[in-house]
């Protein structure tokens, strides 16, 4: 929970000061509490702490002051009551999906998912008796059709990876409420700044903090945000006893990342919009998908639920895999990497990397062709990036 005084802060202020736990030394920057355990003044104090009669830390698998600061700062940003930080984005997704479900429950998920998310829903969950139906999430009618009497959870990512489809979160949340299911939104591509799933009616939001929140390619991390009751009932014991906890050092790195998140996301989105417009005019390009452009397939939903475009661009090159590979290889500033949200511009060919495990049909359904590349725009000068891209297109 955030302090009362912190509630009125704008995001930029919360991201610098929110959740700070200053020690007796009065340090300016957040301290890294690199400790496993905590000592007690007496045996009685230990007993009271374990009984929950006095506040305080017990063991860093349960909670840690640096991790606590990161969770509180994320709550302030997201407008959530409570949060649990995790060792990676996938630990967040897996925990958020599995903890609220039991054998015999059913999931409906949008089929355009990050590869590992899709594996959790499609392969892992069924091993424990939780069935899943994957739908084209852009049409709300498909969610209605997939609902069964035992549907307990909806899961979606928006914008999606890599084709940047945008799903109407408020419409899916409304249906979830009607049938008594929970909606979990993976909000990584939008970042916490450009889309607020909880305000749109979602129940749980998850992030890979590895992406824009670190934003400088250093460490893995994740976070789950929801109301306190849901977290107490579904995550509290699971986190204590199974240990997907975030390292205090990584929490500190992510806290530093949060301080500059608005500056970075704003700059990267501005550059991405310029590059998307440039690409749309190029003869080598069959199609550019960019939330924020008027020709985006769900431009009306983008306008309603997102406050900005994206730091990512989906590009379909004419000339298939050969052209896509030649283009990537000719880039000098933009690096070939499957990560995203980094200060460095990164490009990836989903069909042969992040989405290689899907069948050809599944890839075609998602609109991932042999000529599709995903560009994550970094903090370099936008003009330099355009020059690099133009030269590489000509060379390819
Ligand atoms: C990267 C990513 C994840 C997984 O995060 P890790 O930190 O790599 O475990 C989950 N969902 C989306 C949309 C992602 O981009």
XYZ file of C-alpha atoms and ligand atoms in Angstrom:
411
model
C 0.000 0.000 0.000
C 1.234 3.477 -0.785
C 1.245 6.301 1.753
C -1.708 8.695 1.624
C 0.501 11.631 0.609
C 1.851 9.617 -2.324
C -1.582 8.977 -3.806
C -1.792 12.355 -5.575
C 1.648 12.131 -7.140
C 1.911 12.073 -10.899
C 3.773 9.033 -12.313
C 7.084 10.855 -12.812
C 7.158 11.732 -9.097
C 6.097 8.275 -7.908
C 8.773 6.708 -10.083
C 11.524 8.698 -8.367
C 10.247 8.648 -4.766
C 7.448 6.081 -4.461
C 7.851 3.345 -1.872
C 11.285 4.494 -0.641
C 12.292 2.820 2.637
C 15.133 4.990 3.938
C 17.378 3.422 6.566
C 18.762 5.203 9.663
C 21.703 6.358 7.535
C 19.454 8.630 5.468
C 20.913 7.499 2.154
C 19.716 9.442 -0.929
C 19.608 6.487 -3.307
C 17.692 3.335 -2.462
C 19.790 0.859 -0.459
C 20.452 -2.673 -1.637
C 19.579 -4.971 1.250
C 21.551 -7.947 0.040
C 20.588 -10.180 2.927
C 18.933 -13.571 3.174
C 17.674 -13.248 6.710
C 16.996 -10.818 9.571
C 17.979 -10.983 13.240
C 15.709 -10.500 16.241
C 16.463 -8.729 19.514
C 15.141 -11.665 21.527
C 13.498 -15.040 21.213
C 10.221 -13.351 22.140
C 10.672 -10.853 19.285
C 11.221 -13.728 16.838
C 8.098 -15.449 18.115
C 6.032 -12.264 17.754
C 7.345 -11.643 14.219
C 6.457 -15.193 13.148
C 3.001 -14.864 14.684
C 2.493 -11.702 12.642
C 2.000 -9.647 15.817
C 4.838 -7.246 15.000
C 5.775 -5.971 11.557
C 9.143 -6.726 10.006
C 11.030 -8.966 7.671
C 11.584 -12.681 8.319
C 13.351 -14.167 5.323
C 14.043 -12.811 1.833
C 12.056 -15.559 0.141
C 9.037 -13.955 1.851
C 9.968 -10.287 1.553
C 13.004 -7.999 1.443
C 13.239 -4.207 1.910
C 14.707 -3.480 -1.554
C 12.188 -5.766 -3.239
C 9.479 -4.135 -1.130
C 10.462 -0.704 -2.469
C 10.166 -1.986 -6.039
C 6.736 -3.516 -5.332
C 5.459 -0.339 -3.681
C 6.747 1.856 -6.500
C 5.059 -0.384 -9.072
C 1.789 -0.201 -7.072
C 1.983 3.604 -7.123
C 2.544 3.618 -10.874
C -0.137 1.086 -11.699
C -2.696 2.279 -9.173
C -2.782 -1.210 -7.659
C -3.319 -2.113 -4.003
C -0.622 -4.742 -3.843
C 2.115 -6.465 -5.824
C 4.541 -9.382 -5.783
C 7.856 -9.076 -7.575
C 9.253 -12.143 -9.311
C 12.574 -13.384 -10.625
C 11.452 -13.055 -14.256
C 8.467 -12.082 -16.342
C 7.639 -15.737 -16.898
C 7.604 -16.392 -13.130
C 5.024 -13.584 -12.916
C 2.886 -14.943 -15.761
C 3.040 -18.560 -14.549
C 2.227 -17.630 -10.942
C -0.618 -15.300 -11.937
C -2.196 -17.959 -14.150
C -1.742 -21.078 -12.026
C -2.303 -19.665 -8.534
C -5.883 -18.623 -9.158
C -6.906 -21.937 -10.745
C -7.635 -25.510 -9.718
C -7.841 -28.789 -11.643
C -11.062 -28.772 -13.638
C -10.979 -25.029 -14.369
C -10.851 -23.610 -17.887
C -8.840 -20.729 -19.394
C -9.714 -18.629 -22.424
C -6.659 -16.861 -23.823
C -5.933 -14.701 -26.833
C -3.829 -16.850 -29.163
C -1.327 -14.084 -29.993
C 0.917 -14.637 -26.971
C 4.599 -14.409 -26.164
C 5.943 -17.915 -26.931
C 6.535 -18.984 -23.316
C 3.144 -17.626 -22.186
C 1.547 -19.729 -24.883
C 3.437 -22.816 -23.620
C 2.210 -22.235 -20.042
C -1.408 -21.963 -21.187
C -1.354 -24.608 -23.908
C 1.063 -27.227 -22.548
C 1.765 -26.778 -18.812
C -1.721 -25.984 -17.493
C -3.381 -29.034 -19.139
C -0.903 -31.327 -17.303
C -2.636 -30.237 -14.097
C -6.148 -30.646 -15.418
C -6.644 -27.029 -16.479
C -7.860 -26.825 -20.059
C -7.329 -23.839 -22.300
C -9.025 -22.478 -25.396
C -7.055 -20.066 -27.574
C -9.022 -17.534 -29.603
C -8.444 -14.630 -31.955
C -8.758 -12.063 -29.171
C -9.429 -9.071 -31.416
C -13.097 -10.067 -31.853
C -15.062 -10.107 -28.569
C -17.507 -12.616 -30.107
C -14.727 -15.222 -30.005
C -14.343 -14.785 -26.223
C -18.114 -15.244 -25.767
C -18.084 -18.420 -27.883
C -15.172 -19.968 -25.986
C -16.691 -19.548 -22.507
C -17.628 -22.767 -20.674
C -19.385 -23.210 -17.312
C -15.960 -23.811 -15.700
C -14.156 -20.826 -17.288
C -12.327 -19.094 -14.439
C -9.612 -17.096 -16.152
C -9.103 -14.908 -19.215
C -5.567 -14.138 -20.300
C -4.378 -11.692 -22.920
C -1.451 -9.623 -24.051
C -2.031 -6.271 -25.786
C -0.432 -5.035 -27.983
C 0.574 -8.552 -28.947
C 3.965 -9.916 -29.815
C 5.071 -9.513 -32.565
C 2.176 -8.298 -34.716
C 1.027 -5.549 -32.312
C -2.664 -6.448 -32.451
C -4.635 -4.498 -29.878
C -7.364 -6.221 -27.855
C -10.307 -4.343 -26.330
C -9.462 -4.853 -22.635
C -12.632 -3.176 -21.306
C -14.853 -5.460 -23.409
C -13.035 -8.621 -22.284
C -13.093 -7.418 -18.645
C -16.843 -6.835 -18.857
C -17.413 -10.387 -20.102
C -15.095 -11.750 -17.380
C -17.167 -9.971 -14.739
C -20.412 -11.299 -16.212
C -19.252 -14.918 -15.959
C -17.298 -14.555 -12.705
C -13.862 -15.068 -14.254
C -10.652 -13.111 -13.644
C -8.898 -11.215 -16.420
C -5.100 -11.301 -16.325
C -3.366 -8.850 -18.695
C 0.277 -9.106 -19.741
C 0.937 -5.379 -20.237
C 4.588 -5.576 -21.265
C 4.283 -4.164 -24.775
C 2.191 -1.162 -23.677
C 4.369 -0.415 -20.621
C 2.682 0.767 -17.378
C 2.650 4.306 -18.793
C 0.680 3.880 -22.007
C -2.085 1.517 -20.905
C -3.797 0.987 -17.532
C -5.479 -2.443 -17.545
C -6.795 -2.152 -13.956
C -8.632 1.060 -14.860
C -10.085 -0.751 -17.892
C -11.509 -3.441 -15.592
C -8.792 -6.130 -15.614
C -8.223 -7.896 -12.270
C -4.529 -8.729 -12.492
C -1.648 -7.116 -14.428
C 1.698 -8.773 -15.055
C 4.986 -7.412 -16.361
C 8.275 -8.714 -17.509
C 10.337 -5.968 -15.818
C 13.192 -7.280 -17.963
C 11.858 -5.131 -20.781
C 11.142 -1.387 -20.501
C 11.248 -1.257 -16.680
C 14.930 -2.196 -16.592
C 15.207 -0.799 -20.097
C 18.959 -1.114 -20.225
C 19.383 -4.800 -20.873
C 20.803 -5.747 -17.467
C 18.645 -8.109 -15.480
C 15.512 -10.251 -15.449
C 12.537 -9.485 -13.263
C 8.775 -9.471 -13.156
C 5.838 -8.256 -11.140
C 2.188 -9.161 -10.529
C -0.235 -6.412 -9.474
C -3.795 -6.774 -8.220
C -6.041 -6.062 -5.250
C -4.752 -7.032 -1.820
C -7.423 -9.671 -1.271
C -6.585 -11.568 -4.482
C -2.869 -11.454 -3.710
C -3.372 -12.558 -0.091
C -5.642 -15.419 -1.100
C -3.813 -16.612 -4.200
C -0.159 -15.576 -4.098
C 0.846 -15.126 -0.456
C 1.415 -18.758 0.511
C 2.583 -19.781 -2.967
C 5.337 -17.155 -2.923
C 6.487 -18.096 0.564
C 6.653 -21.786 -0.131
C 7.738 -22.069 -3.772
C 10.212 -19.160 -4.059
C 9.868 -17.270 -7.354
C 11.252 -14.248 -5.456
C 13.172 -11.388 -7.060
C 16.796 -10.876 -6.029
C 17.363 -7.645 -4.012
C 20.126 -6.635 -6.410
C 17.816 -6.969 -9.408
C 15.080 -5.109 -7.514
C 17.522 -2.231 -7.009
C 18.437 -2.244 -10.718
C 14.731 -2.120 -11.588
C 14.121 0.717 -9.087
C 16.799 2.722 -10.893
C 15.131 1.804 -14.182
C 11.771 3.106 -12.960
C 13.263 6.552 -12.254
C 13.861 7.121 -15.964
C 11.011 5.015 -17.390
C 8.801 7.956 -18.514
C 11.709 9.721 -20.237
C 12.814 6.589 -22.034
C 9.369 5.396 -23.089
C 8.428 8.860 -24.353
C 11.632 9.200 -26.389
C 11.518 5.644 -27.759
C 7.833 6.002 -28.721
C 8.515 9.317 -30.476
C 11.362 7.772 -32.476
C 9.314 4.641 -33.244
C 6.436 6.742 -34.626
C 8.871 8.578 -36.928
C 10.472 5.328 -38.099
C 7.052 3.698 -38.680
C 5.981 6.617 -40.870
C 9.266 6.437 -42.771
C 8.919 2.674 -43.331
C 5.309 2.942 -44.517
C 6.489 4.945 -47.537
C 9.290 2.574 -48.556
C 8.867 0.358 -51.653
C 10.682 -2.596 -49.956
C 7.972 -2.834 -47.267
C 4.709 -4.742 -47.749
C 3.177 -3.601 -44.453
C 3.942 -1.672 -41.280
C 1.889 -2.318 -38.144
C 2.218 0.412 -35.546
C -0.319 1.327 -32.837
C -0.681 5.061 -33.258
C -0.841 5.052 -37.050
C -4.278 5.610 -38.576
C -3.897 2.411 -40.661
C -3.499 0.172 -37.561
C -6.147 -2.618 -37.756
C -7.590 -1.662 -34.339
C -6.924 2.087 -34.522
C -10.214 2.870 -32.732
C -9.348 0.611 -29.764
C -5.840 2.094 -29.614
C -7.383 5.542 -29.348
C -9.737 4.432 -26.559
C -7.407 2.459 -24.335
C -3.826 3.596 -24.963
C -2.317 6.963 -24.175
C 0.605 6.527 -26.573
C 1.769 4.431 -29.492
C 4.483 1.852 -28.949
C 8.231 1.536 -28.797
C 7.866 -1.462 -31.135
C 7.130 -1.727 -34.843
C 6.089 -4.825 -36.784
C 7.444 -4.776 -40.346
C 6.584 -7.091 -43.217
C 9.268 -7.018 -45.912
C 8.556 -7.904 -49.521
C 10.841 -10.773 -50.493
C 10.235 -13.081 -47.487
C 12.938 -14.619 -45.321
C 15.757 -13.784 -47.737
C 14.920 -10.076 -47.656
C 14.316 -10.117 -43.879
C 17.695 -11.748 -43.195
C 19.561 -9.468 -45.636
C 17.925 -6.408 -44.027
C 18.873 -7.496 -40.491
C 22.416 -8.346 -41.527
C 22.907 -4.962 -43.205
C 21.919 -2.930 -40.130
C 24.860 -1.331 -38.313
C 23.278 0.476 -35.337
C 20.240 -1.757 -34.803
C 21.376 -5.040 -33.266
C 19.948 -8.493 -33.934
C 18.469 -9.672 -30.627
C 15.216 -11.198 -29.410
C 14.924 -8.823 -26.434
C 12.888 -5.603 -26.452
C 12.371 -2.355 -24.573
C 16.136 -1.801 -24.366
C 18.036 1.491 -24.747
C 19.662 -0.207 -27.755
C 17.512 -0.686 -30.849
C 16.976 -4.405 -31.461
C 15.531 -6.356 -34.352
C 14.301 -9.927 -34.470
C 12.888 -12.356 -37.041
C 10.069 -14.068 -35.091
C 9.501 -16.982 -37.503
C 13.022 -18.355 -36.906
C 13.509 -17.273 -33.266
C 10.796 -16.342 -30.755
C 7.994 -18.099 -32.658
C 9.948 -20.972 -34.230
C 8.122 -23.586 -32.121
C 4.728 -22.776 -33.614
C 3.412 -24.700 -36.608
C 3.329 -22.915 -39.971
C -0.468 -22.674 -39.666
C -0.302 -21.165 -36.158
C 2.220 -18.618 -37.386
C 0.053 -17.777 -40.404
C -2.972 -17.302 -38.091
C -0.968 -14.766 -36.121
C 0.140 -12.953 -39.253
C 3.805 -13.892 -38.776
C 5.219 -14.414 -42.237
C 8.734 -15.246 -43.456
C 9.243 -11.533 -44.158
C 8.078 -10.326 -40.712
C 10.583 -8.567 -38.448
C 9.962 -6.875 -35.096
C 11.867 -3.685 -34.366
C 12.297 -2.466 -30.781
C 13.299 1.182 -30.988
C 15.956 2.344 -28.531
C 17.373 5.633 -27.327
C 19.727 6.353 -30.224
C 19.185 9.507 -32.306
C 16.082 8.937 -34.450
C 17.784 10.417 -37.522
C 20.705 7.996 -37.174
C 18.273 5.097 -36.903
C 16.391 6.168 -40.039
C 19.703 6.463 -41.924
C 20.768 2.994 -40.728
C 17.412 1.471 -41.718
C 17.335 3.210 -45.110
C 20.848 2.024 -45.951
C 20.024 -1.535 -44.869
C 16.820 -1.598 -46.953
C 18.774 -0.490 -50.026
C 21.511 -3.031 -49.365
C 18.951 -5.806 -48.955
C 9.585 -11.021 -22.336
C 8.153 -11.251 -22.125
C 7.715 -12.154 -21.142
C 8.666 -12.972 -20.311
O 9.512 -12.205 -19.536
P 10.959 -12.690 -18.993
O 11.366 -11.597 -18.097
O 11.815 -12.859 -20.205
O 10.735 -13.980 -18.296
C 6.353 -12.311 -20.989
N 5.465 -11.631 -21.730
C 5.851 -10.749 -22.690
C 4.828 -10.044 -23.489
C 7.205 -10.531 -22.911
O 7.593 -9.669 -23.855
